[in-house]
C-alpha positions as MATLAB code, in Angstrom:
seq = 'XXXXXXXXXXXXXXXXXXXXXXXXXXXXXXXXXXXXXXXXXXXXXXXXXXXXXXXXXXXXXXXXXXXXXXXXXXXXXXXXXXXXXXXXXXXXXXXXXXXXXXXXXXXXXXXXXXXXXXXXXXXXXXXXXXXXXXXXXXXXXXXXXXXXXXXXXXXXXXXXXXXXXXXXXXXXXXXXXXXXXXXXXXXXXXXXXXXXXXXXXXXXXXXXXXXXXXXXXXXXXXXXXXXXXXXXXXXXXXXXXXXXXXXXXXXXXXXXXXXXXXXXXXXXXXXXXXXXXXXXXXXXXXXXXXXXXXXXXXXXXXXXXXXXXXXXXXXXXXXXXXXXXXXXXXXXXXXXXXXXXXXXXXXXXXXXXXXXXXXXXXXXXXXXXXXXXXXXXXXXXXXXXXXXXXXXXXXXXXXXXXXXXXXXXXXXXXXXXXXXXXXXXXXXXXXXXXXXXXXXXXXXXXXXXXXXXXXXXXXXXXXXXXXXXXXXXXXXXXXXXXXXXXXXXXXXXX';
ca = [
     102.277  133.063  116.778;
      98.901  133.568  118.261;
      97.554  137.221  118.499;
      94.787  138.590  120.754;
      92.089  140.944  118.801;
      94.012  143.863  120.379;
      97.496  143.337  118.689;
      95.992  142.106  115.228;
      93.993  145.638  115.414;
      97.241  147.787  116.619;
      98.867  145.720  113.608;
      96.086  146.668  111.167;
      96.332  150.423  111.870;
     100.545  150.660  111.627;
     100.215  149.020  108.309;
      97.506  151.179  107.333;
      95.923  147.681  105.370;
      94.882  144.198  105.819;
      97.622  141.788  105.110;
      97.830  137.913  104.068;
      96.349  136.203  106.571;
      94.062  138.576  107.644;
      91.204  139.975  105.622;
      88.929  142.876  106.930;
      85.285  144.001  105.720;
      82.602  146.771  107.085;
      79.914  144.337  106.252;
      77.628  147.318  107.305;
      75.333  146.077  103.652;
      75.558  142.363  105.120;
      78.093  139.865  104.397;
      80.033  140.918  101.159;
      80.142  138.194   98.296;
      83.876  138.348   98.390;
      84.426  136.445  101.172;
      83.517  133.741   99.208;
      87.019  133.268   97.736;
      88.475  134.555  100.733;
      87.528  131.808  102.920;
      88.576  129.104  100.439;
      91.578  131.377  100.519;
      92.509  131.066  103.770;
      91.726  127.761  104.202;
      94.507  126.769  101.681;
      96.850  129.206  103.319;
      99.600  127.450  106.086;
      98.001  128.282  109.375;
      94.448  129.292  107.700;
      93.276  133.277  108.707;
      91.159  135.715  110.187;
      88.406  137.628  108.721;
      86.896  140.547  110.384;
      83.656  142.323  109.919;
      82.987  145.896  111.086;
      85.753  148.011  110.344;
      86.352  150.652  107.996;
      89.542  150.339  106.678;
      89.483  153.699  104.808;
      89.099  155.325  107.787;
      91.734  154.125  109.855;
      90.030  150.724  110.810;
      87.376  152.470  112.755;
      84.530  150.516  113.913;
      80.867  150.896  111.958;
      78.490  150.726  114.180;
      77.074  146.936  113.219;
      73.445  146.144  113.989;
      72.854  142.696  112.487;
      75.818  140.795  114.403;
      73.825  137.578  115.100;
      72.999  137.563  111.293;
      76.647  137.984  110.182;
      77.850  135.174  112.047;
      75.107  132.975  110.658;
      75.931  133.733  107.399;
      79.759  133.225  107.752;
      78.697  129.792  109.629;
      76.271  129.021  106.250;
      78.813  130.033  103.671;
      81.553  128.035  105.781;
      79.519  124.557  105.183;
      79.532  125.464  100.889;
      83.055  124.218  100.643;
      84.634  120.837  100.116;
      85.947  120.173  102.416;
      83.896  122.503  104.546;
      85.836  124.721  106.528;
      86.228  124.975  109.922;
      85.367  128.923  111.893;
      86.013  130.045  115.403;
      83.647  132.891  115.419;
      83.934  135.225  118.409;
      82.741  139.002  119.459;
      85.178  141.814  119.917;
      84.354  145.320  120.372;
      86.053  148.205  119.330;
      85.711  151.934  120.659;
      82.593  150.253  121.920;
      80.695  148.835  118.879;
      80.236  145.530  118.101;
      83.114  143.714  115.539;
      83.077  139.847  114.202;
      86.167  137.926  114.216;
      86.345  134.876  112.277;
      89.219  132.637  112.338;
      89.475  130.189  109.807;
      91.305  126.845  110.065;
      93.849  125.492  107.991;
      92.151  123.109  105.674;
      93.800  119.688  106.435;
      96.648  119.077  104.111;
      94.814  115.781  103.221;
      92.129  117.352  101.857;
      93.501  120.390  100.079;
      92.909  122.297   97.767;
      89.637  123.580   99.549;
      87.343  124.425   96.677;
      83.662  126.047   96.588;
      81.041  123.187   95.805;
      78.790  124.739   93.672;
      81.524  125.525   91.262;
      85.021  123.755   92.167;
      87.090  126.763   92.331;
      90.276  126.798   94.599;
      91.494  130.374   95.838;
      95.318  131.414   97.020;
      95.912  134.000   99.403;
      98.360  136.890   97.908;
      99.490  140.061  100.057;
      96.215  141.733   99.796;
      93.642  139.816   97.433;
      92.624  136.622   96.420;
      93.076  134.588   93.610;
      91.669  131.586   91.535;
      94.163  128.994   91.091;
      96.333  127.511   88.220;
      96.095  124.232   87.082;
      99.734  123.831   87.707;
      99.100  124.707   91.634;
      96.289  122.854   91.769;
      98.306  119.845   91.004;
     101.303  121.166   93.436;
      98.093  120.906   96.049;
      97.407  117.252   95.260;
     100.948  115.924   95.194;
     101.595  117.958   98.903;
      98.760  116.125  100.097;
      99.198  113.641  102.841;
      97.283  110.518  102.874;
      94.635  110.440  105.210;
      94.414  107.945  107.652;
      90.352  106.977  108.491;
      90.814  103.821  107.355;
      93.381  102.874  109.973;
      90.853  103.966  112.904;
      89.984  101.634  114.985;
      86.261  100.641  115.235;
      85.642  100.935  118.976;
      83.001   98.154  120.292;
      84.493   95.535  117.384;
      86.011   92.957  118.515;
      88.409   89.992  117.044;
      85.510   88.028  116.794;
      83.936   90.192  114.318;
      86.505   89.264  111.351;
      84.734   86.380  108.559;
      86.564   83.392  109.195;
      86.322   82.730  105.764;
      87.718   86.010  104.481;
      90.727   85.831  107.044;
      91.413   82.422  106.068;
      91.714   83.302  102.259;
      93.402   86.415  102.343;
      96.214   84.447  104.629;
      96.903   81.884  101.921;
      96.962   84.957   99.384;
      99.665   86.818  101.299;
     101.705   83.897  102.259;
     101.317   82.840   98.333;
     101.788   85.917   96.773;
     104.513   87.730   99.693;
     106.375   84.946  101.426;
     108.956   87.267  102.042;
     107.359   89.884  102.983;
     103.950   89.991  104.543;
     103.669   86.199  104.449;
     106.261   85.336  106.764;
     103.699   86.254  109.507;
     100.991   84.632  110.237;
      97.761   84.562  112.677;
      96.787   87.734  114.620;
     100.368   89.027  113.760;
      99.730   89.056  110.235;
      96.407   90.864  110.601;
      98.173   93.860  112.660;
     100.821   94.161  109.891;
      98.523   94.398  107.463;
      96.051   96.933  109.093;
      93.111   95.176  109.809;
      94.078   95.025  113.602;
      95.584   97.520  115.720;
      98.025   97.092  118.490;
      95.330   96.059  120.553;
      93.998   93.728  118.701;
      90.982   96.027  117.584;
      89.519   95.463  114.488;
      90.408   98.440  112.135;
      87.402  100.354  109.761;
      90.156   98.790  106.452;
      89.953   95.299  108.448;
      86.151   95.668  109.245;
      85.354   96.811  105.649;
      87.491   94.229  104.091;
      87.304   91.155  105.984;
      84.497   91.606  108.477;
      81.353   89.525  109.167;
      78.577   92.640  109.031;
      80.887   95.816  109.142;
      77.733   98.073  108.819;
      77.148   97.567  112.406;
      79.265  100.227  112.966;
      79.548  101.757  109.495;
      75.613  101.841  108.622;
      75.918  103.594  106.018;
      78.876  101.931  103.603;
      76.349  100.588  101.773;
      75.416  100.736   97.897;
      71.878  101.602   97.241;
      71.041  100.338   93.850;
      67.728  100.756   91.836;
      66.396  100.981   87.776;
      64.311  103.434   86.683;
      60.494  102.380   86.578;
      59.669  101.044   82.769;
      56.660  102.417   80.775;
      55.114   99.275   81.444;
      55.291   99.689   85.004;
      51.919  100.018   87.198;
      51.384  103.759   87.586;
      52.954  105.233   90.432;
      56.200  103.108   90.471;
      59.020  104.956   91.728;
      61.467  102.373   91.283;
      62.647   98.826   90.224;
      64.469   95.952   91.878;
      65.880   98.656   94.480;
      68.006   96.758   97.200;
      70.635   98.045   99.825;
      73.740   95.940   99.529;
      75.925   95.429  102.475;
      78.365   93.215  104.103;
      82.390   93.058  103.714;
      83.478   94.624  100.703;
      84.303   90.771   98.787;
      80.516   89.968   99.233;
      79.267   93.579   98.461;
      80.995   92.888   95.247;
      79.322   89.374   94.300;
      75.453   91.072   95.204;
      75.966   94.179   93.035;
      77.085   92.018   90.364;
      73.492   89.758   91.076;
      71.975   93.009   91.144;
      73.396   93.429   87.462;
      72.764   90.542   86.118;
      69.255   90.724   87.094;
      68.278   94.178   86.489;
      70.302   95.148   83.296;
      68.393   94.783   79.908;
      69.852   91.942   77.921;
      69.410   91.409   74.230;
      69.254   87.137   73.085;
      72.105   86.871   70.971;
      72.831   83.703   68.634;
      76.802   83.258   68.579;
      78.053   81.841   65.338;
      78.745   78.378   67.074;
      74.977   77.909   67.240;
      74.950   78.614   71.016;
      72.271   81.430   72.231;
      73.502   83.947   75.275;
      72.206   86.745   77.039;
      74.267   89.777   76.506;
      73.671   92.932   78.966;
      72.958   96.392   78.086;
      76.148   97.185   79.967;
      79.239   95.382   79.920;
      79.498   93.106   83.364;
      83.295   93.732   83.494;
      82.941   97.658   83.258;
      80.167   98.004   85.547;
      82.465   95.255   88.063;
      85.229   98.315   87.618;
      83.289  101.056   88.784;
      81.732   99.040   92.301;
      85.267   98.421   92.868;
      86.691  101.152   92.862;
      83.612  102.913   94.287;
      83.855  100.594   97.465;
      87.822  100.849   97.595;
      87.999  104.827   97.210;
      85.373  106.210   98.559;
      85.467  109.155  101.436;
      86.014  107.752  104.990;
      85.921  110.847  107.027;
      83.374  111.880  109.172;
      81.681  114.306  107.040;
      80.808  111.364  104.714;
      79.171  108.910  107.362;
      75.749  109.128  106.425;
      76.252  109.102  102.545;
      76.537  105.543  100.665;
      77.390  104.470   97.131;
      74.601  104.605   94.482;
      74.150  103.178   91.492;
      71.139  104.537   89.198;
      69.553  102.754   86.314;
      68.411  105.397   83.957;
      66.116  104.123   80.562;
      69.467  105.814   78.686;
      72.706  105.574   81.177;
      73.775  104.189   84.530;
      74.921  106.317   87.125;
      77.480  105.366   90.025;
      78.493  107.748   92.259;
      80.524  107.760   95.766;
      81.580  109.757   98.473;
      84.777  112.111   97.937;
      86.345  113.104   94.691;
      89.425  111.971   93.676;
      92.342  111.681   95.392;
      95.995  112.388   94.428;
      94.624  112.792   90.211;
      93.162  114.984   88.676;
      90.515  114.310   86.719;
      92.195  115.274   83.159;
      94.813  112.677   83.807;
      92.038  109.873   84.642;
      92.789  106.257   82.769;
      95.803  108.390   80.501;
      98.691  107.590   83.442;
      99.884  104.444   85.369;
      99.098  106.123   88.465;
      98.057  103.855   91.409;
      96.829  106.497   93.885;
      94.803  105.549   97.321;
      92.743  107.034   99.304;
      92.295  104.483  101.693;
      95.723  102.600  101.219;
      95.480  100.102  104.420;
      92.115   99.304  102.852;
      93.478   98.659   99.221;
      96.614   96.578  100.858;
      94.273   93.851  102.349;
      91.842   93.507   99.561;
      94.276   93.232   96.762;
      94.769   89.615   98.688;
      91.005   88.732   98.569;
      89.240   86.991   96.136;
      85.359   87.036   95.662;
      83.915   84.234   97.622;
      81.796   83.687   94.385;
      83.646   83.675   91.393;
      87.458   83.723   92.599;
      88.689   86.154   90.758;
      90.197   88.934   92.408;
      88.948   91.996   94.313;
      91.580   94.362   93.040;
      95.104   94.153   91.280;
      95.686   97.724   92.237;
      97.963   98.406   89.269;
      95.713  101.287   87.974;
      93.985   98.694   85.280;
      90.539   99.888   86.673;
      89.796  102.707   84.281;
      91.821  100.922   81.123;
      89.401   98.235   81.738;
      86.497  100.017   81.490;
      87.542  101.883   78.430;
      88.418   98.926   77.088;
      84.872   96.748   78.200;
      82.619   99.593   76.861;
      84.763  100.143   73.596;
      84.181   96.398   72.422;
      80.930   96.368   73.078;
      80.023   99.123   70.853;
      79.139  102.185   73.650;
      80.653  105.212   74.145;
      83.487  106.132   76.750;
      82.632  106.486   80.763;
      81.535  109.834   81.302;
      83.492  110.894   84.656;
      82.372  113.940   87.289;
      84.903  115.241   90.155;
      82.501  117.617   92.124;
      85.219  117.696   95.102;
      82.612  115.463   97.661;
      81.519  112.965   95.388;
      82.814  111.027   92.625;
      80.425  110.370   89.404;
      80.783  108.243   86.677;
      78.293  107.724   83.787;
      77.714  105.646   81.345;
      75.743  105.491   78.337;
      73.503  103.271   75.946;
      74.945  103.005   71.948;
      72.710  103.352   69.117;
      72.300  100.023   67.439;
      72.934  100.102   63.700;
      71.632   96.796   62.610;
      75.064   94.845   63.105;
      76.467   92.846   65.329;
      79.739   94.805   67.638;
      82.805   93.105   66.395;
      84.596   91.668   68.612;
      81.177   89.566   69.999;
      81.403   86.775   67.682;
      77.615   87.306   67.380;
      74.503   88.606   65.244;
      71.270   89.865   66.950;
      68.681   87.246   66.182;
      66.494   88.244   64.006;
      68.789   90.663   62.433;
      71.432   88.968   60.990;
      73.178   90.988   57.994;
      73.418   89.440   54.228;
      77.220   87.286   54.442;
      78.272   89.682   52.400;
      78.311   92.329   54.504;
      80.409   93.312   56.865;
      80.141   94.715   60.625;
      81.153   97.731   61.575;
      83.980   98.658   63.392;
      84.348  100.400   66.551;
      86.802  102.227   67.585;
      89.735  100.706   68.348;
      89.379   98.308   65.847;
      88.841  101.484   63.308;
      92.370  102.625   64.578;
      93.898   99.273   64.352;
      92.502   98.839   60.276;
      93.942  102.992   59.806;
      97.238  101.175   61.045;
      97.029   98.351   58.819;
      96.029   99.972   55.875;
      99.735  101.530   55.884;
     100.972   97.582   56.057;
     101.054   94.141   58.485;
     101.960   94.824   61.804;
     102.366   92.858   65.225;
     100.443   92.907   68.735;
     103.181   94.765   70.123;
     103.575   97.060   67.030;
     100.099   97.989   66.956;
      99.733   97.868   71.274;
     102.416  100.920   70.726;
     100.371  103.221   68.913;
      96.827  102.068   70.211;
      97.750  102.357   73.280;
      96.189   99.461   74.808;
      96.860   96.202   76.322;
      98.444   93.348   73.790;
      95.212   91.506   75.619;
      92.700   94.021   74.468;
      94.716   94.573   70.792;
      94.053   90.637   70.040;
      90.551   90.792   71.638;
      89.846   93.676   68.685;
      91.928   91.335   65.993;
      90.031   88.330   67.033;
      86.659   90.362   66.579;
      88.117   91.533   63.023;
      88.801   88.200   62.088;
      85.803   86.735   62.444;
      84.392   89.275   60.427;
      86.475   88.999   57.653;
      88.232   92.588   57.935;
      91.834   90.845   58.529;
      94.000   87.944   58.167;
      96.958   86.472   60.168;
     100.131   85.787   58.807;
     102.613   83.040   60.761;
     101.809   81.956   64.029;
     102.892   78.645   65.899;
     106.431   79.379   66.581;
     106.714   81.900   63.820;
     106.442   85.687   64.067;
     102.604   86.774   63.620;
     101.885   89.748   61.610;
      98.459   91.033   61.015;
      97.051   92.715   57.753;
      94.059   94.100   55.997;
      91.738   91.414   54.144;
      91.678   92.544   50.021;
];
């Protein structure tokens, strides 16, 4: 229930204290560093709080005698926009006996959102009777699974019309869904289908999921879901280059896909690599399929809300790593159970629900599965071609993910079927392994085992198991046994 400054005072002074939802301060030294964790506090707490500066509460909740009012609230106002997601404050002036007081009210942080953490350091604070405190794992994790999905992706993007869905896009994500859901979503077709879907509401308004997804030039009205790519200038670069092949890639989120693949393909270094068929390839500094992963789910998850509008996805070339990053942190996981857990969460699930129907208009493979392969992929791209794992950052507004250049050692990465020209090993000689493939020859060192034997321990897919056992094959660390109707075992070479 709502109280006016005059009963939350007469309240104060019967209890003789401050209380849950209310926190009081003299603030006559300024805005106290405490309030800090308060506000996260009580921006976690059901129904959010009240903070007030410029009583005493050792002396009955008498006022102080403030002089720096205006400054108070400026700082509250300041400290209020430190938070992810910041916090909302209804500032107001009371008086008391005649001197000036603050009252702050802090708003609930939306369930959506929560917990409500300070940027600079990603601590979440709970309100108890009289004090705050830093949260638990445990209810950090109660925080995430209470939250509600948001809904910015089912807005509807007023001034878009009908007209401004891709023909193309609509046409191919029909035959998907009547393909793929002829029960379900596929037994509608047309305008209908688009409406059940979420790309049009009720009114036949184009949706931000169905302008993102399937729409001819969506940044007309979202400017600024965009990925800005760029490379680091090269030594050999003219002096005074900032950057290299720096582009801003829009569109629908199918053809966003295609151009920062392009972008990849042309920008990435590449070493000239003789396969042992005789044929010569290109093979990039980063694997393709990895680097696909991350502008996926980049474009699929990141933050929608209006506190993200002016921020776009960027991807960053470094002489040592790449960097992608995107608006929002995660949603729904935390980031210690990342790639360990089948867990398909969405932030934007009306936007994920069309596009796991499209296919790229380039290559026609498609957008998304959205059966939490994303991150298994990656692990699994990077791992076979010799670099170490994705680096990942949750900073609570944006999303990071790093990854780095291996150390070449003279030898080919199992796995490629290939040998560096010019440095091709002695035939005796074998590559080395990485590491899967090191935990796949520990397993068969204790005796043969099968895909699925070996998948159970490993711990990834049977695909990526006989990708590894291929690679070890051709260089001579293992043998098959069976095959062609018979069971297949796998074990060490002598």
């Amino acid at each position: 229930m709502a109280r006016t400054f005059a009963q939350l005072l007469d309240t104060l002074r019967s209890l003789g204290g401050d209380f849950t939802d209310v926190e009081v301060k003299s603030a006559a030294g300024g805005l106290p560093e405490s309030l800090t964790s308060t506000l996260s506090a009580l921006a976690n707490q059901p129904g959010g709080g009240t903070i007030v500066l410029g009583l005493d509460e050792n002396r009955g909740f008498r006022p102080v005698g403030l002089t720096n009012t205006q400054e108070l609230k400026q700082g509250l106002a300041k400290k209020a926009r430190a938070f992810t997601p910041p916090i909302r404050l209804t500032i107001a002036d009371e008086t008391v006996e005649g001197q000036p007081v603050v009252m702050a009210i802090v708003h609930e942080c939306d369930e959506s959102a929560k917990p409500c953490r300070i940027s600079a350091t990603g601590a979440a604070f709970m309100r108890g009777y009289d004090g705050d405190f830093k949260m638990s794992a445990l209810e950090e994790q109660a925080f995430l699974s209470a939250r509600n999905p948001p809904m910015f992706d089912r807005a509807p993007v007023l001034g878009a019309t009908r007209a401004e869905l891709d023909d193309q896009l609509v046409e191919d994500f029909t035959r998907n869904v009547q393909d793929r859901d002829r029960n379900g979503l596929g037994r509608f077709s047309g305008d209908e289908l688009l409406r059940r879907a979420g790309a049009l509401t009720a009114d036949g308004i184009p949706t931000v999921a169905g302008l993102l997804a399937l729409g001819i030039y969506p940044q007309e009205w979202l400017p600024r879901y965009v990925i800005q790519a760029a490379a680091e200038p090269l030594a050999t670069d003219r002096p005074g280059t900032r950057a290299r092949n720096q582009v801003t890639i829009s569109g629908p989120i199918p053809r966003m896909l295609d151009a920062a693949l392009d972008w990849a393909r042309q920008t990435f270094d590449t070493a000239i690599v003789s396969q042992r068929d005789g044929t010569v390839v290109d093979v990039p500094a980063y694997p393709l399929a990895a680097f696909r992963e991350l502008i996926a789910n980049a474009l699929l998850h990141r933050d929608l809300d209006s506190w993200s509008a002016g921020m776009a996805i960027e991807v960053r070339l470094r002489r040592d790593r790449l960097v992608v990053t995107n608006p929002g942190g995660l949603y729904g996981i935390t980031l210690d159970r990342l790639g360990k857990e089948a867990v398909t969460s969405a932030r934007n699930m009306w936007l994920v629900k069309i596009c796991q129907y499209l296919r790229s208009p380039e290559s026609g493979g498609r957008v998304i599965e959205a059966l939490a392969t994303g991150i298994p992929t990656i692990t699994e791209a990077l791992d076979a071609a010799g670099l170490p794992p994705a680096q990942y950052a949750d900073s609570g507004i944006r999303f990071t993910v790093v990854l780095k250049t291996g150390t070449y050692t003279g030898a080919p990465q199992v796995g490629s079927k290939a040998d560096l020209i010019g440095h091709t090993p002695a035939q005796t000689d074998r590559p080395t392994l990485n590491s899967t493939q090191q935990k796949i020859a520990d397993l068969l060192a204790e005796g043969p085992a099968t895909v699925p034997e070996l998948q159970a321990t490993v711990g990834l897919s049977a695909q990526g198991i006989r990708k590894a056992l291929n690679g070890m094959r051709q260089a001579g660390w293992v043998e098959q046994v069976g095959g062609a109707g018979r069971r297949t075992t796998y074990r060490l070479t002598k």
